[in-house]
Structure formats: C-alpha cells, structure tokens
XYZ file of C-alpha atoms in Angstrom:
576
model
C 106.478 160.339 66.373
C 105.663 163.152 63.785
C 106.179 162.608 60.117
C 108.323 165.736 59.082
C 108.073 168.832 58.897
C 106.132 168.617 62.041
C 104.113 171.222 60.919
C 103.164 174.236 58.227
C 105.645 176.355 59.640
C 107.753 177.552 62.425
C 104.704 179.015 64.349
C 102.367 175.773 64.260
C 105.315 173.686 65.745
C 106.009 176.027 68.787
C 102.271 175.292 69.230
C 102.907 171.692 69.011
C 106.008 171.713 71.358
C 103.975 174.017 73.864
C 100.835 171.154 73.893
C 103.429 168.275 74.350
C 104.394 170.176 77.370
C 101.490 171.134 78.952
C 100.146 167.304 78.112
C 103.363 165.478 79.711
C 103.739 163.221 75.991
C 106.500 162.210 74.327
C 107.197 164.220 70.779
C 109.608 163.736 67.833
C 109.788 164.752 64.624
C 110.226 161.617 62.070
C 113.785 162.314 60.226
C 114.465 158.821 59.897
C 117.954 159.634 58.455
C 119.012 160.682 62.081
C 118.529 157.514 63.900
C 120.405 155.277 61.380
C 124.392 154.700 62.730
C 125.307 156.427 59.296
C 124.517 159.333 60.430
C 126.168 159.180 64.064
C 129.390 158.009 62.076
C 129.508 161.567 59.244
C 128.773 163.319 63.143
C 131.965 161.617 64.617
C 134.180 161.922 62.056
C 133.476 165.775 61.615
C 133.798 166.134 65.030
C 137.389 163.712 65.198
C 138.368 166.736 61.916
C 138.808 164.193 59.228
C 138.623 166.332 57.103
C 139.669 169.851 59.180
C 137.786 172.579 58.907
C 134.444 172.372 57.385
C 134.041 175.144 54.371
C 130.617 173.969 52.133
C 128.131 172.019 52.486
C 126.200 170.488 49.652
C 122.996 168.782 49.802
C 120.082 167.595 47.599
C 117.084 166.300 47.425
C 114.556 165.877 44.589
C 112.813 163.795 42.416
C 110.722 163.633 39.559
C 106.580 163.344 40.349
C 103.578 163.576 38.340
C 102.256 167.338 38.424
C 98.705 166.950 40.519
C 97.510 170.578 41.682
C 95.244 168.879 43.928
C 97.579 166.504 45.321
C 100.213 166.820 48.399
C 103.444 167.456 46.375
C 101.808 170.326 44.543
C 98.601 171.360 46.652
C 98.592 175.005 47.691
C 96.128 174.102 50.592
C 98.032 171.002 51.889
C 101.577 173.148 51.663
C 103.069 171.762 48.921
C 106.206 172.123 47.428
C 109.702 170.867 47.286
C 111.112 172.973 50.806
C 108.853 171.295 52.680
C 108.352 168.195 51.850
C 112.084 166.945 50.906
C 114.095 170.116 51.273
C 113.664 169.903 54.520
C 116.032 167.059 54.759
C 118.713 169.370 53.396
C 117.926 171.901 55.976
C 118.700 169.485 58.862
C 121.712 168.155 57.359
C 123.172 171.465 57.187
C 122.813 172.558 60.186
C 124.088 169.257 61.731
C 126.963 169.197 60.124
C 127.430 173.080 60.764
C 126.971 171.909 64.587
C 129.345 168.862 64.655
C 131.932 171.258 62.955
C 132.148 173.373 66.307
C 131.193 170.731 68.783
C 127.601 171.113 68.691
C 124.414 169.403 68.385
C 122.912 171.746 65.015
C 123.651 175.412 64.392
C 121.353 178.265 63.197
C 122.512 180.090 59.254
C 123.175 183.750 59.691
C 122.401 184.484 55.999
C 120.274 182.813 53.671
C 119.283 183.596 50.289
C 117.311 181.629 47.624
C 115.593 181.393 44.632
C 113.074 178.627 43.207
C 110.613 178.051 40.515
C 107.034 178.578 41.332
C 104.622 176.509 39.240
C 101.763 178.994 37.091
C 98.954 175.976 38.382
C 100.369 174.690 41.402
C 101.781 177.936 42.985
C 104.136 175.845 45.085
C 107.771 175.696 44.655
C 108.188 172.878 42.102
C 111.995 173.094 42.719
C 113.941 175.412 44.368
C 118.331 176.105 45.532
C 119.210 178.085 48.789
C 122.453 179.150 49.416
C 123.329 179.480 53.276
C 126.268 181.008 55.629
C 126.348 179.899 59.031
C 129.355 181.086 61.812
C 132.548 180.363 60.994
C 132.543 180.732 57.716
C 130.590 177.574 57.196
C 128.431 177.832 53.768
C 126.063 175.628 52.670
C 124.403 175.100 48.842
C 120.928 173.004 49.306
C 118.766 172.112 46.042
C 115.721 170.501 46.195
C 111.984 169.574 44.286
C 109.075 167.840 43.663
C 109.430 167.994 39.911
C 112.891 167.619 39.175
C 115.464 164.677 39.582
C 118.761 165.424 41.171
C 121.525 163.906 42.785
C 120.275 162.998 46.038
C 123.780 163.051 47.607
C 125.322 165.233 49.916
C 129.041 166.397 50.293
C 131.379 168.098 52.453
C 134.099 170.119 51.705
C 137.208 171.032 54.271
C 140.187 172.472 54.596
C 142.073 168.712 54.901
C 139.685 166.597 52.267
C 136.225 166.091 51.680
C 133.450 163.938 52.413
C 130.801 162.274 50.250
C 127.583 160.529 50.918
C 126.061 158.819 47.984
C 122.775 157.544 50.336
C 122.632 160.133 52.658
C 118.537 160.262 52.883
C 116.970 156.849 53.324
C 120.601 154.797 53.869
C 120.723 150.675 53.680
C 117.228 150.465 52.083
C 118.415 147.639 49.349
C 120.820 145.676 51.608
C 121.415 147.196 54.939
C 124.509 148.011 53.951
C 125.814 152.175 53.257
C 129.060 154.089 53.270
C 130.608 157.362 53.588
C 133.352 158.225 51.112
C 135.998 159.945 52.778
C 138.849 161.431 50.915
C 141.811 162.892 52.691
C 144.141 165.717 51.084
C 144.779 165.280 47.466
C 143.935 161.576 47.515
C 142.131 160.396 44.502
C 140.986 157.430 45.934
C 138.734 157.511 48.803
C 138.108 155.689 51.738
C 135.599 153.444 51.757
C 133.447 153.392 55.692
C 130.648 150.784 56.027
C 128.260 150.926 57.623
C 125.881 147.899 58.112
C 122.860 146.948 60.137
C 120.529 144.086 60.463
C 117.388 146.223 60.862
C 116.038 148.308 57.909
C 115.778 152.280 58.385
C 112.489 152.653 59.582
C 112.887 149.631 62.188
C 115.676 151.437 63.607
C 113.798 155.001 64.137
C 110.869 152.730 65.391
C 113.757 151.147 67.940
C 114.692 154.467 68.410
C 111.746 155.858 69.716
C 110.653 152.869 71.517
C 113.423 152.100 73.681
C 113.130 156.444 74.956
C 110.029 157.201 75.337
C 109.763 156.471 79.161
C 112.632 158.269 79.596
C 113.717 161.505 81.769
C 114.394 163.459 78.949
C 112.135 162.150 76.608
C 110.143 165.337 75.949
C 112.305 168.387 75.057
C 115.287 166.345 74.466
C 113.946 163.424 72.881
C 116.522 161.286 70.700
C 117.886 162.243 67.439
C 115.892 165.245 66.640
C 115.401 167.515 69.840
C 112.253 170.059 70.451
C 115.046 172.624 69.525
C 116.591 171.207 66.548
C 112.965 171.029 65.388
C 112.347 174.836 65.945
C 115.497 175.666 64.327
C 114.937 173.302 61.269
C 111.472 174.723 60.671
C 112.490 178.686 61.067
C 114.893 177.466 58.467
C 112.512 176.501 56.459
C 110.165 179.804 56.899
C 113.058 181.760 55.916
C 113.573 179.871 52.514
C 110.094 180.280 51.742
C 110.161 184.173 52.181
C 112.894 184.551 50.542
C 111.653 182.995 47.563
C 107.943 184.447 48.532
C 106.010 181.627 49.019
C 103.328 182.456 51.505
C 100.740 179.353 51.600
C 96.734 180.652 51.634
C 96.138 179.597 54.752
C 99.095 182.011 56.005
C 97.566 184.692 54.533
C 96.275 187.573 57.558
C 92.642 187.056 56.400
C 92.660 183.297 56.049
C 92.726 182.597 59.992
C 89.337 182.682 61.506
C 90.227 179.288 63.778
C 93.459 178.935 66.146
C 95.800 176.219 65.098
C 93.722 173.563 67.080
C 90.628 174.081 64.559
C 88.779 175.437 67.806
C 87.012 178.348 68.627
C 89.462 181.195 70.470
C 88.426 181.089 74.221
C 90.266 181.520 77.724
C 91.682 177.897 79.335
C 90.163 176.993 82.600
C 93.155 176.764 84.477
C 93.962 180.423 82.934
C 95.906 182.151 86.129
C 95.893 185.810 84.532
C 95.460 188.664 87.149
C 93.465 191.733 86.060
C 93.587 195.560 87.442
C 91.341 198.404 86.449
C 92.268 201.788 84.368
C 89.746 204.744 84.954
C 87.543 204.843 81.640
C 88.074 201.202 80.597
C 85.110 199.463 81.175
C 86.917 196.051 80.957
C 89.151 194.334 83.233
C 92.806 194.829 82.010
C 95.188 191.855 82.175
C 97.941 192.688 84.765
C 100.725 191.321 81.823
C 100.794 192.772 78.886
C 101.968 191.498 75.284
C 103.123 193.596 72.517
C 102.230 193.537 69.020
C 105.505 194.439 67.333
C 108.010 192.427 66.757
C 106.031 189.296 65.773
C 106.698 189.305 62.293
C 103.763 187.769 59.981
C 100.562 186.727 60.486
C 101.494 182.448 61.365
C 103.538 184.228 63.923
C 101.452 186.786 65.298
C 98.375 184.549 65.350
C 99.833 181.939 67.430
C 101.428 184.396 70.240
C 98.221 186.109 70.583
C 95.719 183.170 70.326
C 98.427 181.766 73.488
C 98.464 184.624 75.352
C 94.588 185.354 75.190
C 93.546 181.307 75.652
C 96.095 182.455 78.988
C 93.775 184.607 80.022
C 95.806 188.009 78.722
C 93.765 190.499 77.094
C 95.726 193.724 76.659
C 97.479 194.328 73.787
C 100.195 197.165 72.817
C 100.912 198.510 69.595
C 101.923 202.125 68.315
C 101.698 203.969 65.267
C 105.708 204.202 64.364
C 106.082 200.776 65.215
C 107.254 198.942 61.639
C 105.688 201.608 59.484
C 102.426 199.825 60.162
C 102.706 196.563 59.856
C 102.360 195.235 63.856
C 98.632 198.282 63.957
C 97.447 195.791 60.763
C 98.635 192.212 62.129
C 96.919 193.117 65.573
C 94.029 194.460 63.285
C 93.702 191.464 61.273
C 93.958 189.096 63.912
C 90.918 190.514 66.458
C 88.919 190.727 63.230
C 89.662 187.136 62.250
C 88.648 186.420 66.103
C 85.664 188.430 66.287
C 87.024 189.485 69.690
C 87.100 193.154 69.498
C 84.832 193.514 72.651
C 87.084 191.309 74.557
C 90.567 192.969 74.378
C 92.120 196.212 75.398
C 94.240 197.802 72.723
C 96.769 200.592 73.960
C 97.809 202.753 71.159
C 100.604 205.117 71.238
C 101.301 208.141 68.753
C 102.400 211.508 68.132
C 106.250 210.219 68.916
C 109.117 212.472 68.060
C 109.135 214.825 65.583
C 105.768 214.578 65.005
C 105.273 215.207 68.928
C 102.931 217.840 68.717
C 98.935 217.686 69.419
C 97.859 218.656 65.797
C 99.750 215.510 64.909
C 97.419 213.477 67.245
C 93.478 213.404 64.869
C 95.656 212.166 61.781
C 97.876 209.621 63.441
C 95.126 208.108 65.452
C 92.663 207.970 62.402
C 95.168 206.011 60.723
C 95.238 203.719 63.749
C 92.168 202.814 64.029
C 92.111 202.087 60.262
C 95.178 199.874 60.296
C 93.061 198.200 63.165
C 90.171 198.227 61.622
C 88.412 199.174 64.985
C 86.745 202.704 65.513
C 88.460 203.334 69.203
C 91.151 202.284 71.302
C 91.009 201.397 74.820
C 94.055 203.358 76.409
C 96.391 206.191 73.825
C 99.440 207.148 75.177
C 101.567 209.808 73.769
C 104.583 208.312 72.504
C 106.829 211.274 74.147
C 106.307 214.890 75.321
C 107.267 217.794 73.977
C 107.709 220.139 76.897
C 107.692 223.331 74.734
C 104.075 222.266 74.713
C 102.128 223.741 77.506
C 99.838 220.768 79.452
C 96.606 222.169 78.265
C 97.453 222.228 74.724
C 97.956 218.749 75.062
C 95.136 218.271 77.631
C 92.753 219.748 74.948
C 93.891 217.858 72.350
C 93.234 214.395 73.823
C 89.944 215.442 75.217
C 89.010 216.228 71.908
C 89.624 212.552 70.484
C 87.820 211.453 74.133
C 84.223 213.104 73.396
C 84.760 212.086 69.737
C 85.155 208.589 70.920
C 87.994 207.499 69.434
C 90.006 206.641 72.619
C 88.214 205.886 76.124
C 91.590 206.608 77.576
C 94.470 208.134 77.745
C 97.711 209.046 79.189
C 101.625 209.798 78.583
C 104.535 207.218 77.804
C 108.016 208.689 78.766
C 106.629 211.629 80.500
C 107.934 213.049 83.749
C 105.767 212.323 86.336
C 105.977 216.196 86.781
C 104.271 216.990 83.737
C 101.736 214.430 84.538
C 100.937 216.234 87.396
C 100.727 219.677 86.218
C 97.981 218.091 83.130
C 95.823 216.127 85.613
C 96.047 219.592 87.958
C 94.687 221.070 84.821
C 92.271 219.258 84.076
C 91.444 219.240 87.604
C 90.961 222.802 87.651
C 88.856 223.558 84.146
C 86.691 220.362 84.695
C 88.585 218.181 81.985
C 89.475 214.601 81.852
C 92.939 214.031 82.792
C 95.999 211.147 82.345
C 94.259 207.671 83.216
C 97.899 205.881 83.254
C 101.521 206.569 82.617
C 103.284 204.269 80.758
C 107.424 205.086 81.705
C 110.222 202.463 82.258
C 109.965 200.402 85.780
C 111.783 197.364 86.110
C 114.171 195.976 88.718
C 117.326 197.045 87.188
C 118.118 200.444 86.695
C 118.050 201.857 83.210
C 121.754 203.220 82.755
C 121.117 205.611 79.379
C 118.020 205.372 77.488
C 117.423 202.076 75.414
C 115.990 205.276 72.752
C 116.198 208.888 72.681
C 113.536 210.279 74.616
C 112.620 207.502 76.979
C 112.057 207.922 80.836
C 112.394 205.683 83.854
C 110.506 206.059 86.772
C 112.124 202.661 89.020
C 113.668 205.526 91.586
C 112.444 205.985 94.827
C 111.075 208.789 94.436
C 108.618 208.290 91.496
C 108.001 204.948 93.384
C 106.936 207.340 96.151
C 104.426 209.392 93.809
C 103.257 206.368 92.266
C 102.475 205.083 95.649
C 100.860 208.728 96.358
C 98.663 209.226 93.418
C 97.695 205.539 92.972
C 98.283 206.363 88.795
C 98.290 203.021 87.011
C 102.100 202.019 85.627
C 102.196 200.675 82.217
C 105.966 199.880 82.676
C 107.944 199.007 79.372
C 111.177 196.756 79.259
C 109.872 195.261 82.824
C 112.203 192.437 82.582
C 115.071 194.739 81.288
C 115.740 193.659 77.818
C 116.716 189.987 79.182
C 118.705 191.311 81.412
C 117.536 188.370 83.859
C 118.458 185.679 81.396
C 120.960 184.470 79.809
C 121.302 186.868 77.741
C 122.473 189.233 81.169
C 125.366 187.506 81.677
C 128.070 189.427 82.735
C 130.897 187.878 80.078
C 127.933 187.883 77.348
C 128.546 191.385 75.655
C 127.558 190.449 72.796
C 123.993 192.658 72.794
C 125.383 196.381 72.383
C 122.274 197.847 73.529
C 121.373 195.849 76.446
C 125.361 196.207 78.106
C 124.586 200.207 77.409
C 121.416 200.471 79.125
C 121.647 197.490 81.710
C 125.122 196.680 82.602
C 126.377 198.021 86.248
C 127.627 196.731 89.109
C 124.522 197.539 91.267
C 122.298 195.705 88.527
C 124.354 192.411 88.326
C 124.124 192.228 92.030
C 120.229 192.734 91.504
C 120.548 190.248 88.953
C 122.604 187.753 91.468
C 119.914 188.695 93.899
C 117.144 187.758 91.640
C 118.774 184.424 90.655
C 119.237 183.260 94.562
C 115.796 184.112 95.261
C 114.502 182.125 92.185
C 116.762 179.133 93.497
C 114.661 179.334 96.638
C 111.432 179.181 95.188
C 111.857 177.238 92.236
C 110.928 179.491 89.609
C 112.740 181.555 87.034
C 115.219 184.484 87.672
C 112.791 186.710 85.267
C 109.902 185.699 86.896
C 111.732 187.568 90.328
C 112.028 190.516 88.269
C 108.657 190.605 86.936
C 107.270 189.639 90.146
C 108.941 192.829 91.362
C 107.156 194.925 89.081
C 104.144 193.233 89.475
C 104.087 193.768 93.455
C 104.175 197.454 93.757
C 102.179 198.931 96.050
C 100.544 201.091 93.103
C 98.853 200.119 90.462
C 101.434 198.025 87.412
C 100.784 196.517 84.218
C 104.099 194.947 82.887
C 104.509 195.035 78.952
C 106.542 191.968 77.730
C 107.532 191.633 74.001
C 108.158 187.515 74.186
C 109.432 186.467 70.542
C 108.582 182.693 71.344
C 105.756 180.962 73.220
C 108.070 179.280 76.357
C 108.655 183.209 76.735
C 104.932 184.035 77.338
C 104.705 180.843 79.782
C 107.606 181.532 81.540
C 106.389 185.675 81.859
C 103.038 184.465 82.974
C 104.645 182.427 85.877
C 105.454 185.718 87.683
C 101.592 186.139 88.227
C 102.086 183.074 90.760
C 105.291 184.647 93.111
C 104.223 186.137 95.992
C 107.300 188.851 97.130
C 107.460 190.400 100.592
C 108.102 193.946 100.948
C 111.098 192.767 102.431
C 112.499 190.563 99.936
C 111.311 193.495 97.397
C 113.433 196.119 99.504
C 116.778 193.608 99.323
C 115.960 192.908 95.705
C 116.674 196.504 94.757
C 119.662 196.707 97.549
C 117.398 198.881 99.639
C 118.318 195.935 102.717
C-alpha cells in the first residue's frame, strides 16, 4: 500500500508497476477516499443517472501551510507542490466520475489546460486551477494548493440536477457519519444520503487491502485504485505540470546519472536478449531494437531505455528529422548520464527528403553527433534515396564520413534492394566499402500504401528471396505493423486513419486471425507471432519497435522466446 502519488511522475510508476510484476507482490496506491462506501454510493448514483447526463465537474483541494522551502509541501527536491501532493485527489475524482458517467471504471481528459502560481523561493506550484475536457463533452474545473485555503468540496453538474459533496476527501473523520447532497431538477432543497460506518477512513482502506491481498487479481487489478487507474491518474498529473511548466530538478536531462532504483545501469541476469552481427560493428547488436523518438522527455525516455538495456537490448534508433532534434539530444543525454557510450549501438539516419542528396550528408551527421554528444555512430542509414543520384555519388559520399570516422557503418533505409545492389557492385568493383544493412519495411502483414511518402517494403517473396541470397542484415521498421496485431487491429476499430490505410485487407486480417490462433496455442501474445515472424527469417533481421509504455517492451521482448517452424511461418503469411 503506496501513499499517493505513487511516485514523481508517470514514468517512475510504470517502473513501479513493472517491479510488482516481475516480483509477484501485491501494489496499491493509498487514495483512501476510494475505499470508503461514500464513494461507491456518488459511483452508483451517476451510474443509476440521478442526475442525467454529467456536464462539469468541480473539485478542490487546498489548504493553508507554513511556507518551508526545505520542507515536503514546498521542496523542489522532494517534488513539492500543490498537483502532487493534494491535487492529485482532484485528478482521480475526475476521471472517476468521467468513467461512472459512461459505464466505466475512470476515463482519460482529451484536453487539458492550466495555469498556477509558482513560488520565487520554493519554485513549486504553491497553488494552481486546471481546466479539463474529457469524451462526451464531460468538463472538469480542478483547483488546488499548498498555500491557499479553498473549499475542499466537490460538485457535479448534469443535465437533470446536480450533485454536491461537502467531505468528499477524508469523509466520516469527526463521527463516521457523511452525505452526498443530491438535488434533482429545479429543487431547492436537496436530498440528504447518509452514509455511515463504524470504522474510521483509514481502518476501512486498511480492511480494504487486507481482506485482497491473497487474491487472484490482487496485482494489476487490485481494489479501489487499479495498476491502470494509477497510470492514468499520474499521466494526468504530468500533463498539469507541463502545462503550467513545472519540471522538478531531478527531471531535468542532466540530473539522471542513477536509474530509478538508485543503482548502477547494468544488464539483469535472467536478460534473454538475442544478438546478431553487422559487418563493421565491432559489438554484438541486440536482435530487437528500440527507438528513440517518440518518448517524450527525459523521466520518460530514461526509464524505457534504462528497461530495455537492464533487458539486455543495446541498439538504439534515432534520426536527424525526427522531432527537430529533440529524440538525437534525449538519446544523447541519457548514454552520457550512463557513461555507456561503449556499450550501445546507435543507428542514425539522415539526408531524408528534400535534403536527400550526399552533400547534405557531412552537415546533417555533424549535427548528429553533436545532439549526441558522441563523435561516431555505429550504423547511418540514408533516410531515402534519391535515384537521380547515381550509386557512386552516394557510395563516395558515405565512404568519406567512414575513413573520417564518423560512422563505422552504413547502409540505406527505404531503398530498393536494386539500388542496393548496384552500390555494393560498385563498391565491389573500385575497392570501396559498400551497404552493411538495409533497413526497409518487413513485417507479417503487408504494407497496403506507404505509412509516409517515400517508404519501401521488402515482406514479398521476392526480396525475401534476395535477402535469403545476399545474407544483407534487415533492419525492418513497423515489424509489428503499427499494432496491427493488437487491439488496436481490430477489424470494427477504425478509429486509427493511418493504420486502416496502410494495414487493413482481407489477406492481413486473416494473417492477423492466423497469428492470434497460433498465439492461443502457445500461450503467448498475438504480436509476439508477428515479431517472431520477423525475427525467424532465414537472413539476417533486427526488428525496430517504438513501445510508448514499458508492458510494450516486455511483451516485444517475449518474441525472442517463440520458436516458429518454417512451416507455421509459410501458413502465417498464407503461403500453406
């Protein structure tokens, strides 16, 4: 039982979740307010429509304390502030009564915006107001501090009435006794529901906790406040702070030199990562691969990475148009901060359209390895081709950032395999390094239309059958389709544009069917099939994931583990 928030931020708790898996051990976060009967009764009657459709939320939290930069409430280093520790209460009650509007357990804002007033000593937010919009056309107004006194109350407005509750936060704590104020229509004068119990708030969550802990579900769905509810609650929270700009110290990208568990970075015992070997890379290069963009800010970034390498992974993608920047520097920042520069393979991509020419190449890879803060990558792709280029033009060019070493490899991403062909045949012939890898679309669904102008797939038989030939290493992007094999894939789920243009066909739901049967059968995931498929080439693959969350990397990483025949491989892609 965690006091709340259960941690700093949204990044720390998936760590904490991910260790109460891995450790078997019972884990909730300490929201007392959700275990007293109060609570259950504002959940039913939202749910019975007392008071129709729910509109606005209001909810407060705050009180008055004595201003101590050095203590909790105020302390920069100890995250401080009125969000986290008080607002957070207003959080949760949002979203649980957004959730028990629509049938629901919680629901996730949409929108928020906010504004707060940061303290010249402490630098925390001494007392801050969020306004929120979640589906529906729910809204929600939350105020909350450390060095203000508000109305601790929170009320709910719908289309048939409204709904107050004076003692929504620590309920019965002078006589056991609370109510909700419920006021139907017009009616002036509310109605009055009691709620009473024998045992005083923190007794009950106590109870609470006690009489589950042994239980089945007693890890991700513990009672009251489930692993996911948690998550939610605390990305909440992260997006209140940034909106007011409230980024503690210790978040900052050079203030991380430890991983969340105060230790040392270094790879698990039972790490089950499988490596394969790139000509010019003098390391071993993890057979999954993670990529850098798309993981935000530094709390973020730092706790995928530190997963994935303490997993064993070691290869790391990034490229120079990727979010003007920002995922080169995170990536950067982070393997300085570890001091494991030596340890890692960093692919680097650049001269992407329409800068896809080789003079672009010196300049775009010298900022690179600046935002990196390294003097070389391992493996530099070129982001597309530009066939009005001939081969040794761009042979030349690379060859010239090889002998300068600024890259000990490199190769093409979305090039035909023709083209890579006619450069290695070049090189070949005027004693010249050639393509190490090619790093082209391969999964088991078939790309429809490109997921971005200029990509290439090469999951057809017949670059399967040069692949096989030449024995070139596959750096295959989108291996497990977009999601495709999740959820996310479902056939009546349209809701991703992108993915239903690239993925959606009759021939790759009946892969995806496929997938899922097979998965049944061996007890593992549908996605770790499809990765498995990719994985079990008989030519050299790398698979580049981009998990957002750290059950994605474990559940990726499970593929390493499934063992496919070539002729379960064969009926996977309706070859059988």
């Amino acid at each position: 039982l965690c006091e709340k928030p259960l941690a700093l931020n949204h990044p720390e708790a998936m760590a904490v979740t991910e260790a109460a898996l891995a450790n078997d051990v019972f884990l909730m976060e300490a929201f007392m307010y959700r275990c007293h009967p109060q609570t259950a009764k504002l959940v039913a009657l939202l749910r019975q429509g007392a008071i129709g459709e729910v509109r606005l939320i209001q909810a407060s939290f705050s009180f008055q304390a004595y201003l101590d930069v050095k203590g909790r409430l105020f302390s920069q280093e100890l995250g401080g502030g009125g969000i986290l520790d008080v607002g957070c209460y207003c959080t949760s009650m949002a979203r649980l009564i957004a959730g028990a509007a629509v049938g629901k357990d919680f629901e996730e804002p949409v929108e928020l915006k906010a504004t707060a007033h940061i303290g010249d000593l402490s630098r925390v937010d001494e007392y801050a107001v969020a306004s929120l919009r979640f589906p529906g056309g729910i809204l929600a107004q939350l105020a909350t501090g450390v060095h203000l006194n508000l109305e601790n109350v929170v009320r709910i407005f719908g289309s048939e009435g409204r709904i107050v509750v004076p003692d929504p936060w620590i309920p019965g704590s002078s006589n056991g006794r609370t109510s909700i104020l419920l006021h139907r229509g017009g009616e002036q004068q509310p109605e009055e529901i009691t709620i009473e119990s024998e045992r005083g708030l923190y007794s009950i969550e106590a109870d609470t906790v006690a009489a589950n802990i042994d239980n089945d579900n007693r890890q991700a769905r513990p009672p009251a406040m489930t692993w996911d509810d948690t998550l939610g609650n605390m990305r909440t929270l992260d997006r209140w702070r940034q909106s007011i700009g409230l980024l503690y110290d210790s978040e900052r990208p050079d203030a991380q030199p430890l991983t969340v568990s105060k230790r040392p970075l270094a790879v698990r015992q039972d790490a089950k990562m499988k490596y394969g070997e790139v000509v010019g890379i003098d390391k071993p290069v993890a057979r999954i691969v993670i990529g850098a963009d798309n993981q935000g800010w530094m709390p973020h970034a730092a706790i995928m990475f530190d997963d994935y390498f303490e997993r064993g992974g070691n290869c790391f993608d990034t490229a120079y148009i990727y979010g003007g920047g920002a995922p080169e520097r995170l990536l950067g920042s982070w393997i300085k901060n570890r001091n494991v520069r030596d340890k890692v393979v960093i692919i680097g991509k650049g001269v992407h359209t329409p800068f896809d020419r080789p003079e672009y190449m010196a300049p775009q890879l010298a900022q690179t390895l600046d935002r990196l803060q390294t003097d070389y990558v391992d493996l530099y792709f070129a982001h597309r081709d530009n066939t009005e280029v001939p081969v040794d033009e761009w042979l030349d060019a690379f060859n010239q950032q090889l002998e300068a070493g600024r890259v000990r490899a490199f190769g093409g991403s979305n090039w035909s395999l023709e083209r890579i062909q006619a450069a290695n045949e070049y090189a070949a012939r005027n004693d010249r390094t050639g393509f190490a890898a090619v790093s082209n679309n391969f999964s088991l669904a078939r790309m429809l239309a490109p997921v971005w102008d200029g990509c290439l797939a090469s999951s057809d038989a017949e670059s399967r059958a040069w692949l096989h030939k030449t024995q070139l290493p596959l750096f295959a992007w989108s291996s497990q389709a977009r999601g495709f094999f999740t959820d996310r894939g479902d056939p009546e789920n349209r809701s991703d544009e992108e993915l239903v243009r690239s993925w959606y066909s009759e021939d790759n739901f009946l892969r995806r069917a496929r997938a899922g049967e097979l998965a049944q059968k061996m007890g593992v995931l549908p996605i770790s099939i499809a990765l498995a498929y990719v994985l079990s080439q008989p030519f050299p693959t790398f698979a580049l994931v981009g998990p957002r969350v750290l059950s994605e990397t474990r559940t990726s990483l499970e593929a390493l583990e499934v063992a496919l025949t070539a002729k379960q491989m064969r009926w996977l892609n309706l070859e059988e």
